[in-house]
PDB file of C-alpha atoms and ligand atoms in Angstrom:
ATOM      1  CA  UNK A   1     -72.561  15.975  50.403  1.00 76.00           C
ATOM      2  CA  UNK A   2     -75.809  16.480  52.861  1.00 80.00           C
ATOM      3  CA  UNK A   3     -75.277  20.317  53.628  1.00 93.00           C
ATOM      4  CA  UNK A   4     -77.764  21.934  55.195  1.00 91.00           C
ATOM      5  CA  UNK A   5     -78.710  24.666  53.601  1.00 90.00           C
ATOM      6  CA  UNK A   6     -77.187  26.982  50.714  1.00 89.00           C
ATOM      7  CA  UNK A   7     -73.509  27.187  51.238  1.00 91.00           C
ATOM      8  CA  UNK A   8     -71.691  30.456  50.631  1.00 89.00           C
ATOM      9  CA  UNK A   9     -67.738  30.240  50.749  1.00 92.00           C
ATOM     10  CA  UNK A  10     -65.303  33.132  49.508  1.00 91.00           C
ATOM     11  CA  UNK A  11     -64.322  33.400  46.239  1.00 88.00           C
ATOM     12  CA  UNK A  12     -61.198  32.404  46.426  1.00 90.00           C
ATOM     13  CA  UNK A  13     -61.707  29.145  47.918  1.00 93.00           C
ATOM     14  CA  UNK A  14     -63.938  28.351  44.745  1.00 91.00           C
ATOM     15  CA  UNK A  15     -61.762  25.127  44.162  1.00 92.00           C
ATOM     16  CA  UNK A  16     -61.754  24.063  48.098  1.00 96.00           C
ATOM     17  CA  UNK A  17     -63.920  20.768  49.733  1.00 96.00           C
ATOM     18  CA  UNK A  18     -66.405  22.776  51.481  1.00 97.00           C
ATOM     19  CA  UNK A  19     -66.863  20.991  54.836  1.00 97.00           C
ATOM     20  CA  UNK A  20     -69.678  22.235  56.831  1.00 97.00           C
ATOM     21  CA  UNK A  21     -68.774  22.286  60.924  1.00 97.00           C
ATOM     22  CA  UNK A  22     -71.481  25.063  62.066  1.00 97.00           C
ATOM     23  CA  UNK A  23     -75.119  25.472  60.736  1.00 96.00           C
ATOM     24  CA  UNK A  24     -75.404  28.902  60.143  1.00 95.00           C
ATOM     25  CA  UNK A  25     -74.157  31.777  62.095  1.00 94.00           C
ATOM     26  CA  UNK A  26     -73.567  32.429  65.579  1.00 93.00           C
ATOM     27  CA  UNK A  27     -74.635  36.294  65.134  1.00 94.00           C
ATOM     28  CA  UNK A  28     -77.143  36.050  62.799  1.00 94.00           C
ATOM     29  CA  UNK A  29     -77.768  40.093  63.436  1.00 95.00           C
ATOM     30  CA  UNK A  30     -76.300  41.981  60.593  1.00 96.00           C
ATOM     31  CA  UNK A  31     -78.449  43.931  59.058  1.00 97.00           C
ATOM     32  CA  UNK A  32     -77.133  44.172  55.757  1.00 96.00           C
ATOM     33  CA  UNK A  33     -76.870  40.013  55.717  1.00 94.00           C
ATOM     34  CA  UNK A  34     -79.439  37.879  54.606  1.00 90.00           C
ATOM     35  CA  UNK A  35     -77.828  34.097  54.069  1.00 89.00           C
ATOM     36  CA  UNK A  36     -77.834  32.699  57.079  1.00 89.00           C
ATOM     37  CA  UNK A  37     -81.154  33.839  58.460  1.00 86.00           C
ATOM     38  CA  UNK A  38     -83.246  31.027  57.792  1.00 87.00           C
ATOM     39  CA  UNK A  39     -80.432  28.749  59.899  1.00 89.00           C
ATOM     40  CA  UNK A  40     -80.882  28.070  63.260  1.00 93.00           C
ATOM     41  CA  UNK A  41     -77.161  28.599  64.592  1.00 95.00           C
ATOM     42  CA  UNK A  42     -75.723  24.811  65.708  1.00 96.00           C
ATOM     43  CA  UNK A  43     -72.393  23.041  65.897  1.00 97.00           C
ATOM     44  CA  UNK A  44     -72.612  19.890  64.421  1.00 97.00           C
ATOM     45  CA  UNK A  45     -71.434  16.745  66.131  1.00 97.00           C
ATOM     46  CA  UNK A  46     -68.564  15.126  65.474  1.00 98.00           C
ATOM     47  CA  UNK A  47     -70.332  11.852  64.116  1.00 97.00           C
ATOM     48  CA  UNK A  48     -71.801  14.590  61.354  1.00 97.00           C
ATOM     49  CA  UNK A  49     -68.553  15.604  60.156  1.00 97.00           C
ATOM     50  CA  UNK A  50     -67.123  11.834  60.105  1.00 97.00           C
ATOM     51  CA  UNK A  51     -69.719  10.964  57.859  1.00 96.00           C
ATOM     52  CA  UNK A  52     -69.018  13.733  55.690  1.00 96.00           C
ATOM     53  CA  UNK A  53     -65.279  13.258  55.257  1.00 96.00           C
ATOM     54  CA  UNK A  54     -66.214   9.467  54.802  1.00 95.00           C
ATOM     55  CA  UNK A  55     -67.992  10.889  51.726  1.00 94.00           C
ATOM     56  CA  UNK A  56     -65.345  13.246  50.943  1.00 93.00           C
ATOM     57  CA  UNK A  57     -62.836  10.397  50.827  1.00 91.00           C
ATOM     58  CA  UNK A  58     -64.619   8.373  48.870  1.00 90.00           C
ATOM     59  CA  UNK A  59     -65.925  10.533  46.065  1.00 83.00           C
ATOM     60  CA  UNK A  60     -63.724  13.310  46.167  1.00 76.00           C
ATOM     61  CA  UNK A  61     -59.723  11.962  45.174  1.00 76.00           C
ATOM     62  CA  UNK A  62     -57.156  14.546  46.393  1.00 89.00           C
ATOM     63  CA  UNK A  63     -58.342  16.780  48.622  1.00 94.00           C
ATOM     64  CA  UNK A  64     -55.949  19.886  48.721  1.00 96.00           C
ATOM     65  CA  UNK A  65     -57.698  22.590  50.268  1.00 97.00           C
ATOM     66  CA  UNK A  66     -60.471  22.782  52.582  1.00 97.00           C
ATOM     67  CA  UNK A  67     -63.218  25.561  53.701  1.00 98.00           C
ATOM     68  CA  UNK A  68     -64.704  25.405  56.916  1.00 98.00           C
ATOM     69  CA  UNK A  69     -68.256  26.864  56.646  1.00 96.00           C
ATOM     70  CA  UNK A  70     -70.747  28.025  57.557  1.00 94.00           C
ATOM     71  CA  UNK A  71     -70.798  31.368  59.107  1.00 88.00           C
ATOM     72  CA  UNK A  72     -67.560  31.738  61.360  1.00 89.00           C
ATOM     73  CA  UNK A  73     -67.143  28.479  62.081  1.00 96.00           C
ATOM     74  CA  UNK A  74     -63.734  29.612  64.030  1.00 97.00           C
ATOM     75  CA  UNK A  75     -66.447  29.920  66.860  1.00 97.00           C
ATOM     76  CA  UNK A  76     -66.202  26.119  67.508  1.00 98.00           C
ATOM     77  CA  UNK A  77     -64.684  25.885  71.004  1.00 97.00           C
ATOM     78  CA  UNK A  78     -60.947  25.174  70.394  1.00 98.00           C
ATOM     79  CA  UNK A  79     -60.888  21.593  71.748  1.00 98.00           C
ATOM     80  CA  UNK A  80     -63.327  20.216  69.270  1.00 98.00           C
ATOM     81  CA  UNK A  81     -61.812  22.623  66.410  1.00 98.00           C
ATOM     82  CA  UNK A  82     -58.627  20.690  67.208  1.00 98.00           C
ATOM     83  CA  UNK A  83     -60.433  17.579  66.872  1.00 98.00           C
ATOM     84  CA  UNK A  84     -61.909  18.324  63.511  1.00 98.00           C
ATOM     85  CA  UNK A  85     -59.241  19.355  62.085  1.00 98.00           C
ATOM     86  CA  UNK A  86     -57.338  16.181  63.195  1.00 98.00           C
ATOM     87  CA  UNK A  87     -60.030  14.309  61.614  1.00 98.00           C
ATOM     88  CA  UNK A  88     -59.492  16.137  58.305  1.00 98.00           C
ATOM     89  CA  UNK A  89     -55.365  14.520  57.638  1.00 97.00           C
ATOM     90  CA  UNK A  90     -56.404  11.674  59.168  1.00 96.00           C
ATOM     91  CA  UNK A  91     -59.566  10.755  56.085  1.00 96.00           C
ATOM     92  CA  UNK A  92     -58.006  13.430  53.807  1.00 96.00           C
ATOM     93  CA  UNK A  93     -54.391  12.799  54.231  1.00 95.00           C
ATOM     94  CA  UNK A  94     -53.238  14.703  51.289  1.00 95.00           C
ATOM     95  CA  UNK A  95     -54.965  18.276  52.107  1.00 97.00           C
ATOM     96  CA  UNK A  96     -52.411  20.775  52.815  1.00 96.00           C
ATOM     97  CA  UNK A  97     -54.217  24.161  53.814  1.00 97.00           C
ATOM     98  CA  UNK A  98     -57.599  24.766  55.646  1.00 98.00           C
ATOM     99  CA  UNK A  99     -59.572  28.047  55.571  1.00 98.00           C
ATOM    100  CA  UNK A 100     -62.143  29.340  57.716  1.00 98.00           C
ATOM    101  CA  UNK A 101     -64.839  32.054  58.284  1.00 96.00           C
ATOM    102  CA  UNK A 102     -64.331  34.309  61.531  1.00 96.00           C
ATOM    103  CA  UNK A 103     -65.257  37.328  63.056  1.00 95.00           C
ATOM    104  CA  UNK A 104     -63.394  39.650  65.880  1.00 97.00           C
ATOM    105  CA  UNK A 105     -65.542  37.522  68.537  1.00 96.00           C
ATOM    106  CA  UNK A 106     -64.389  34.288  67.354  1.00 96.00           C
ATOM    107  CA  UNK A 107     -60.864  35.233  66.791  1.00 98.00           C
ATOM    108  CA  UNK A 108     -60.694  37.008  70.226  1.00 98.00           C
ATOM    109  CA  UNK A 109     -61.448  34.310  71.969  1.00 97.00           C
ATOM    110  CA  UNK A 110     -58.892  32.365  70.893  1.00 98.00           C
ATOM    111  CA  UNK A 111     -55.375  32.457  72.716  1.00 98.00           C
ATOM    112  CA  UNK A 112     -52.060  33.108  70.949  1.00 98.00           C
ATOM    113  CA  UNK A 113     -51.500  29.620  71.646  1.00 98.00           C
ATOM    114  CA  UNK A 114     -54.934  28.601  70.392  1.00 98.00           C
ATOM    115  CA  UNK A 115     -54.359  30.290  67.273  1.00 98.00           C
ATOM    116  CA  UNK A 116     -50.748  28.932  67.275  1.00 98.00           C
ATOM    117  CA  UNK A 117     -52.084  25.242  67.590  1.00 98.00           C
ATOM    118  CA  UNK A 118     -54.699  25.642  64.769  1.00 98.00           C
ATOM    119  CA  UNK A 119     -51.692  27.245  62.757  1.00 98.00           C
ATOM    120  CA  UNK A 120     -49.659  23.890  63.583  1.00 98.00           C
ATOM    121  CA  UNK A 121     -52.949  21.546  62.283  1.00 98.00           C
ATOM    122  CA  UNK A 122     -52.889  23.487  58.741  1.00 98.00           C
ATOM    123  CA  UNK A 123     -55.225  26.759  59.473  1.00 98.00           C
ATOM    124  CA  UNK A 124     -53.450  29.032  56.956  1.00 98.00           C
ATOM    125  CA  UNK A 125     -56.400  31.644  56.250  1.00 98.00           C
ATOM    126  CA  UNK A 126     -58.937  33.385  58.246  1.00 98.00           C
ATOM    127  CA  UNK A 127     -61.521  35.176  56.025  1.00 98.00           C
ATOM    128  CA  UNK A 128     -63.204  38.167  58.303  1.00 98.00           C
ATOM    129  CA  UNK A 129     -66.073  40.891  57.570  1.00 97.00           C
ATOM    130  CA  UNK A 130     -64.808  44.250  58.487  1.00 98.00           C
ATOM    131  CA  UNK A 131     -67.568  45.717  56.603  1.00 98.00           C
ATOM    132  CA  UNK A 132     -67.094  49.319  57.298  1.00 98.00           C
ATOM    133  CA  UNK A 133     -64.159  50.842  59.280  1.00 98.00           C
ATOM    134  CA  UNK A 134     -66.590  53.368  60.781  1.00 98.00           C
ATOM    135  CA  UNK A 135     -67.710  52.639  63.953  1.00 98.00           C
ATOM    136  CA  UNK A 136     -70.842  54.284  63.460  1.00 98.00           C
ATOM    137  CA  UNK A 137     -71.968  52.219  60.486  1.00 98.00           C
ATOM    138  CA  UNK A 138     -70.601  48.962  62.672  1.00 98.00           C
ATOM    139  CA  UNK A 139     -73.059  50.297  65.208  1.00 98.00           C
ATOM    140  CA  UNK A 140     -75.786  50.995  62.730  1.00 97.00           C
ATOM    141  CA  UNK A 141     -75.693  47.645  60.975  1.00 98.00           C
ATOM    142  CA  UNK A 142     -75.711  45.692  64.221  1.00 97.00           C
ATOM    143  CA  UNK A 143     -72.243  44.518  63.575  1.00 97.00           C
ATOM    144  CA  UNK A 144     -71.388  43.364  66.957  1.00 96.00           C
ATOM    145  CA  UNK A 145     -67.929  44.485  66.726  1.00 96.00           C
ATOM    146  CA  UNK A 146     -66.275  47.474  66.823  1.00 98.00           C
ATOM    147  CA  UNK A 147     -62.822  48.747  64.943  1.00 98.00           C
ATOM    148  CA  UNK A 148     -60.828  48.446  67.624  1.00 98.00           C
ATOM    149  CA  UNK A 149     -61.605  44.682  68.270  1.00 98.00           C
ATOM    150  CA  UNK A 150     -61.613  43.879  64.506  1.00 98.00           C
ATOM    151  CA  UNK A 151     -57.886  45.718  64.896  1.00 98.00           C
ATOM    152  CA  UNK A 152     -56.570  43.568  67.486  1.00 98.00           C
ATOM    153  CA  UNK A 153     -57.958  40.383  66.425  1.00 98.00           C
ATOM    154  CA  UNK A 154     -55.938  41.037  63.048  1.00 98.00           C
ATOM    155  CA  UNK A 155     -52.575  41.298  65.340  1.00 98.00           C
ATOM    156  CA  UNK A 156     -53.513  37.966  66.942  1.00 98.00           C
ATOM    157  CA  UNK A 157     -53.690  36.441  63.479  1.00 98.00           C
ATOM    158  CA  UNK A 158     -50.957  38.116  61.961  1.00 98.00           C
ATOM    159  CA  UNK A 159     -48.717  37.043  65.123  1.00 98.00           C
ATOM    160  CA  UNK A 160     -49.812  33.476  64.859  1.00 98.00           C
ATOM    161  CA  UNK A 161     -48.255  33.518  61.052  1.00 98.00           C
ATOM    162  CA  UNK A 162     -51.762  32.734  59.716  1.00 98.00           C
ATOM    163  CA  UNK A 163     -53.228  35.052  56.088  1.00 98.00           C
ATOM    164  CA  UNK A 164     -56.019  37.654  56.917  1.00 98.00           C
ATOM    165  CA  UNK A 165     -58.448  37.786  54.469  1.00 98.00           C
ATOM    166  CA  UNK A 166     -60.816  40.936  55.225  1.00 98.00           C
ATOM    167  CA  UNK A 167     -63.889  41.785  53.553  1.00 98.00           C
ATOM    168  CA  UNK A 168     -65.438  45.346  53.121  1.00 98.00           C
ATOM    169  CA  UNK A 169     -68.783  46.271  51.505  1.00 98.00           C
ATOM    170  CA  UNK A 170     -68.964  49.083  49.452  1.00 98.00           C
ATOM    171  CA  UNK A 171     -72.510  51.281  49.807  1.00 98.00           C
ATOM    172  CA  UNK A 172     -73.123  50.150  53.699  1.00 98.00           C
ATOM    173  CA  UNK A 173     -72.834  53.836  55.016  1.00 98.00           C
ATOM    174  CA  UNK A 174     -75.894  54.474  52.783  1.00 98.00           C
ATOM    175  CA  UNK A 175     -75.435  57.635  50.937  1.00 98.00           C
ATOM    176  CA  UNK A 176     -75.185  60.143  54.307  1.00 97.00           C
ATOM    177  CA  UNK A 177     -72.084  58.018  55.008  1.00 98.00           C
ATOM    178  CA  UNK A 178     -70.525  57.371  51.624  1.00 98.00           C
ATOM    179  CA  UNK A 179     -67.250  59.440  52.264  1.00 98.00           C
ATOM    180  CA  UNK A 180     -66.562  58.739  55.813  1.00 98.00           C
ATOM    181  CA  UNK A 181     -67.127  55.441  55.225  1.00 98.00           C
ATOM    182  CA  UNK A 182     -65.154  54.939  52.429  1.00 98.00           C
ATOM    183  CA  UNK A 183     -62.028  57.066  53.990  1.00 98.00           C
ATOM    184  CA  UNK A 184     -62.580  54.705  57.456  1.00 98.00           C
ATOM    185  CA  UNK A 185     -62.229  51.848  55.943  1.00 98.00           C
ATOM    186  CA  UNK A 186     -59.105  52.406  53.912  1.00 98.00           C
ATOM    187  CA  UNK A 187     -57.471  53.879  56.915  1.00 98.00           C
ATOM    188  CA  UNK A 188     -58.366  50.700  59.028  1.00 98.00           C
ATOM    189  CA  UNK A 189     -57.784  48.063  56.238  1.00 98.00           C
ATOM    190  CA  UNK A 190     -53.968  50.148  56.670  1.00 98.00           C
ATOM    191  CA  UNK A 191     -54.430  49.143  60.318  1.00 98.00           C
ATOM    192  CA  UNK A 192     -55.429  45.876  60.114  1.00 98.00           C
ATOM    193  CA  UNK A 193     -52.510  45.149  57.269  1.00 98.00           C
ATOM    194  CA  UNK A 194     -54.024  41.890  55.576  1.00 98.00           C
ATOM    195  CA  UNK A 195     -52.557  39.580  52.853  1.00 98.00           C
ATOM    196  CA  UNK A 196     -55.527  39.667  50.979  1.00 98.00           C
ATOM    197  CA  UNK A 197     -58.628  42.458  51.422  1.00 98.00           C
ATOM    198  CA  UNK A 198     -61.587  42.271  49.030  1.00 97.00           C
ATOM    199  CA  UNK A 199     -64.455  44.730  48.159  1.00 98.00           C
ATOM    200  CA  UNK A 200     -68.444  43.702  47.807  1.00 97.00           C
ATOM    201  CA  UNK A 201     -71.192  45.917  46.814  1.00 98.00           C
ATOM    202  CA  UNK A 202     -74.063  46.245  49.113  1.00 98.00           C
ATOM    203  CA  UNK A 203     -77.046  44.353  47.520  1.00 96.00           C
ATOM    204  CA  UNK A 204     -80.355  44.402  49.176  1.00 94.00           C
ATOM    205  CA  UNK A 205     -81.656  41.206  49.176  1.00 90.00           C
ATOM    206  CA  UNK A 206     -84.740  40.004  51.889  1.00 91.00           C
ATOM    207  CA  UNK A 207     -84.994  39.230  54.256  1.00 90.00           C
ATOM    208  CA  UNK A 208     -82.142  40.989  55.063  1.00 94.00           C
ATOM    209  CA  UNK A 209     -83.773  43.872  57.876  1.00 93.00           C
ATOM    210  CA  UNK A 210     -81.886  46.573  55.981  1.00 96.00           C
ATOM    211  CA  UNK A 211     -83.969  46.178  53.086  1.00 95.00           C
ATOM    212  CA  UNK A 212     -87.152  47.398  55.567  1.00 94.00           C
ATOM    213  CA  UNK A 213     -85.062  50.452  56.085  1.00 93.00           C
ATOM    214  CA  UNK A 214     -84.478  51.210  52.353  1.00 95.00           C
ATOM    215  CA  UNK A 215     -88.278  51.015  51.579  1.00 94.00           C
ATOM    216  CA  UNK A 216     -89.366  53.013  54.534  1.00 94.00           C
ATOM    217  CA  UNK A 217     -87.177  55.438  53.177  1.00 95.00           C
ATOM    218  CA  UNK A 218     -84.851  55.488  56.061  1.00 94.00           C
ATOM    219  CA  UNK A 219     -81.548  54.089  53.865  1.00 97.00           C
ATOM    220  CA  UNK A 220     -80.500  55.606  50.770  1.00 97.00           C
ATOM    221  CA  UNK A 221     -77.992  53.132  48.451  1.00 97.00           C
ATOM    222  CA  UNK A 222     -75.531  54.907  46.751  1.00 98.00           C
ATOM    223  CA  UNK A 223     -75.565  54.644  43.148  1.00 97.00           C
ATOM    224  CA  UNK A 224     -72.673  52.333  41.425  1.00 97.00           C
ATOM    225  CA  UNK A 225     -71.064  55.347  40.722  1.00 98.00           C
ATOM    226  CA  UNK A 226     -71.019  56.630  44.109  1.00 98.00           C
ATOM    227  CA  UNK A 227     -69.999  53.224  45.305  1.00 98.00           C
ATOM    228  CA  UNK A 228     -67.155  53.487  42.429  1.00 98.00           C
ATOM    229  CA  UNK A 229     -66.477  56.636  44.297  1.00 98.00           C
ATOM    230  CA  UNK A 230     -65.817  54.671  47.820  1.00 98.00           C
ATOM    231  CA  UNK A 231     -64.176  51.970  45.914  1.00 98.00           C
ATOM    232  CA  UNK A 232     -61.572  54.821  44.986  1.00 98.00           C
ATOM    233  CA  UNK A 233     -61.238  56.612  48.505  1.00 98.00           C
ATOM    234  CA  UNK A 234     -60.767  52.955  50.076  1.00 98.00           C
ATOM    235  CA  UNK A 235     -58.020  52.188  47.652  1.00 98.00           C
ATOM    236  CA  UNK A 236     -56.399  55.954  48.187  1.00 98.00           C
ATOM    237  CA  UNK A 237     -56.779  55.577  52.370  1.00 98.00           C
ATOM    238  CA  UNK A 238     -55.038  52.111  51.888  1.00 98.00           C
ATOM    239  CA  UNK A 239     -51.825  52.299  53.402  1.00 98.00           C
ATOM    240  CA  UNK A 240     -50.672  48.247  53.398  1.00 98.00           C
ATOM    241  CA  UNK A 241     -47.776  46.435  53.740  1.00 98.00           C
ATOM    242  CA  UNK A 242     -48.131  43.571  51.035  1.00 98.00           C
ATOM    243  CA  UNK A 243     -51.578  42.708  49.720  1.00 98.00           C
ATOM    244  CA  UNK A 244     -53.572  41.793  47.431  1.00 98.00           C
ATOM    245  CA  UNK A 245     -56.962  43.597  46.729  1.00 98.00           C
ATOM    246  CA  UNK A 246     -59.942  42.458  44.683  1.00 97.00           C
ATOM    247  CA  UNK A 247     -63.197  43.523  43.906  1.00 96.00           C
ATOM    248  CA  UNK A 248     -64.000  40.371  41.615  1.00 91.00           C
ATOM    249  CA  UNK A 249     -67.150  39.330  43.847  1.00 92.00           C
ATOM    250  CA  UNK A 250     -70.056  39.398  41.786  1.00 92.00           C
ATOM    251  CA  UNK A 251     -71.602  42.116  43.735  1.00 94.00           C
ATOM    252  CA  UNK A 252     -69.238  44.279  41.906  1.00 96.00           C
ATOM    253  CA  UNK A 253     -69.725  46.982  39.521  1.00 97.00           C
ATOM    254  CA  UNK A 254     -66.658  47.051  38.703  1.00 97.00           C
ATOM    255  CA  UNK A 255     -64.169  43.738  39.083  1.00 96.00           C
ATOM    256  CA  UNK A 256     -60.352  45.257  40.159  1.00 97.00           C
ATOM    257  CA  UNK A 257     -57.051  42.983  41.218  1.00 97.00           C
ATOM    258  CA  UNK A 258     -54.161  44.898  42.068  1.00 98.00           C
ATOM    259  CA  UNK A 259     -51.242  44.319  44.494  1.00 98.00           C
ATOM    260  CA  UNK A 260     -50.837  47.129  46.929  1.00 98.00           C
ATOM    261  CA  UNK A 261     -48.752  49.158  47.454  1.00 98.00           C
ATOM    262  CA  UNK A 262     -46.859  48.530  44.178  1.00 98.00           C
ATOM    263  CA  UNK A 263     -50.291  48.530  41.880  1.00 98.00           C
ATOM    264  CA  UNK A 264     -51.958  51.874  43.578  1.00 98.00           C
ATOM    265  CA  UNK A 265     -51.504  54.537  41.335  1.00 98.00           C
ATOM    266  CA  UNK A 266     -52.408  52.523  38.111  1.00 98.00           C
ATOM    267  CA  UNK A 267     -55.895  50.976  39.295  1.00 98.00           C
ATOM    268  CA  UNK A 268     -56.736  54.615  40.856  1.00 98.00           C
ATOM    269  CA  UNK A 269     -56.172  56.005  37.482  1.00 98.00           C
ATOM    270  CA  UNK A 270     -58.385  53.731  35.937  1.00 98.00           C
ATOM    271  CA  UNK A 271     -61.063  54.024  38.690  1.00 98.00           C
ATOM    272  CA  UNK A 272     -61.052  57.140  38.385  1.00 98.00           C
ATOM    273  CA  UNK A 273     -61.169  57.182  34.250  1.00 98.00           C
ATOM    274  CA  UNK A 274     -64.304  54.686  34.891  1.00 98.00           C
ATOM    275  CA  UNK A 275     -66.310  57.593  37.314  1.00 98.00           C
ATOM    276  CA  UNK A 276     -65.026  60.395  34.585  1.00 98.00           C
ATOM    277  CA  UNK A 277     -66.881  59.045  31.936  1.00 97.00           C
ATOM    278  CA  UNK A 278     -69.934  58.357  34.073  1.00 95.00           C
ATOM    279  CA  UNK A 279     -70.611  55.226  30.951  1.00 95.00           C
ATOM    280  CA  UNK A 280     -72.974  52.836  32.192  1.00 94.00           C
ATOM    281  CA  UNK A 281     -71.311  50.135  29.746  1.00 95.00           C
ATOM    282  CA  UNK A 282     -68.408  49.916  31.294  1.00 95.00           C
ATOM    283  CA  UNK A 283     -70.379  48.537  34.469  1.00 96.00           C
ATOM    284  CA  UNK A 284     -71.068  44.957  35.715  1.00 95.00           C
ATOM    285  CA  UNK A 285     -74.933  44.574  34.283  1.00 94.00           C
ATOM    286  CA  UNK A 286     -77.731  44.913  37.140  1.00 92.00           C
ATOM    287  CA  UNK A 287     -79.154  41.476  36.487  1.00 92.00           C
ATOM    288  CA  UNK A 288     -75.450  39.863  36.426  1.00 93.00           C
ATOM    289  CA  UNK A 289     -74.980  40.970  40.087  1.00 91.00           C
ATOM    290  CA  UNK A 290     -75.658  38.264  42.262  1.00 87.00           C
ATOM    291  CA  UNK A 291     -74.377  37.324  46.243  1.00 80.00           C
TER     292      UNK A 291
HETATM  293  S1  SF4 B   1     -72.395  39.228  57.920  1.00 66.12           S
HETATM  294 FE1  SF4 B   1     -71.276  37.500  58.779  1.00 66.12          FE
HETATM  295  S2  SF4 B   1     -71.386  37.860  61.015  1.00 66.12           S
HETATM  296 FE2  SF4 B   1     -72.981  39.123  60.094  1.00 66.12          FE
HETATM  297  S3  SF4 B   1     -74.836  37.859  60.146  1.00 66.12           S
HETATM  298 FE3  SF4 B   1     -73.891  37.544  58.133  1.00 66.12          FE
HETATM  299  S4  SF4 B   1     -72.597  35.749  58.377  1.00 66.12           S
HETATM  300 FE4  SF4 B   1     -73.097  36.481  60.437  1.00 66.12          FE
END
């Protein structure tokens, strides 16, 4: 398949076809984000992704599941995103759910009955970066979003009967934010209510403009104890409906999969046992952290 450029794609959808509809992302800002910044942000045509169903089809067999990359690719204007997605049964008649990258901006600009429609064509799960529930460290980070918008664009999605999927990163208050952020973001991950929420650990990785900051000085990353710490308080703050939570990204100092609320008090207790003993071996391995 002629991608262009690395591909990232959510854990979960590890045994999705990847199809790429967007080069890129159409913020590109984040500070803390450094895989999409040697993309030039583009839509690509609709000839593109024929030709790489046409592959698809022909190498691929049943096609189940498919990821819609790159970036937020929900930021394709509806009418073409209807298109595509038409496109998909009609060369991969046997794929039955479709995911997709978005943010609050792309999901807000979609209409109940936008989201609705792309409900109807097989859009069952919309994986978005909340990041930090503080709007400080939004602001700091050059989110582009705040926690309002990232609240209400989970109600459109949740009314629409599509999954959330939402994404925090553990360390991105630095260490002068460590609590707040960590007590934020549980409290609006209880706001939000998603199926599924998952945990990464900040990793610095160029040219990603935050690492500047951290050699200047003017960031300080918690240390994987400290960002066991948040890991806790998000947990504790988490007051969800049904969902599953997962810190299995390979980011992760510690990999966790609990459903909440039934699962809390067990996987606090063993955080917590983890940060007692302060034992290094009981951590994910520097080098086999990865993005
Ligand atoms: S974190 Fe997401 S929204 Fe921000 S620049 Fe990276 S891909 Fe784009």
């Amino acid at each position: 398949m002629p991608y262009v450029g690395a591909i990232y794609r959510p854990p979960s959808e590890a045994r999705s076809f990847i199809l790429q509809i967007t080069v890129g992302c159409s913020h590109n800002r984040c500070s803390f984000c450094s895989v999409y910044k040697d993309k030039k942000f583009r839509i690509k045509s609709l000839e593109e992704i024929a030709e790489d169903l046409k592959e698809a089809r022909a190498f691929a067999g049943n096609i189940r599941r498919v990821f819609l990359a790159d970036g937020d690719a929900l930021i394709v204007p509806q009418k073409k995103l209807l298109k595509i997605m038409e496109m998909i049964h009609q060369a991969l008649p046997s794929v039955e759910r479709i995911g997709v990258y978005g943010n609050a901006k792309s999901i807000l600009k979609k209409s109940p009955d936008d989201l609705a429609a792309l409900k109807a064509l097989g859009l069952e799960i919309i994986y978005i970066g909340l990041e930090s529930g503080n709007d400080e460290i939004l602001r700091r980070v050059h989110k582009g979003d705040t926690v309002d918008k990232m609240v209400a664009a989970a109600e459109g999605v949740h009314k629409a009967g599509i999954a959330l999927s939402v994404t925090v990163i553990l360390g991105l208050g630095g260490k002068a934010l460590s609590q707040v952020h960590a007590v934020d973001t549980g409290k609006v991950l209880s706001r939000m209510d998603p199926e599924f929420a998952a945990a990464l650990s900040l990793m610095l990785v160029p040219p990603a403009p935050l690492c500047e900051d951290y050699e200047k000085g003017m960031f300080e990353l918690p240390t994987p104890f400290e960002m066991l710490e948040e890991l806790e308080n998000i947990i504790a703050n988490m007051d969800v409906t049904h969902c599953f939570f997962s810190s299995n990204h390979a980011s992760n100092y510690l990999p966790v999969q609990v459903w909440l609320p039934e699962g809390k008090e067990e996987i606090l207790a063993l955080i917590r046992e983890v940060i007692n003993r302060r034992d290094k071996n009981m951590l994910r391995p520097e080098a086999y952290r990865g993005l």
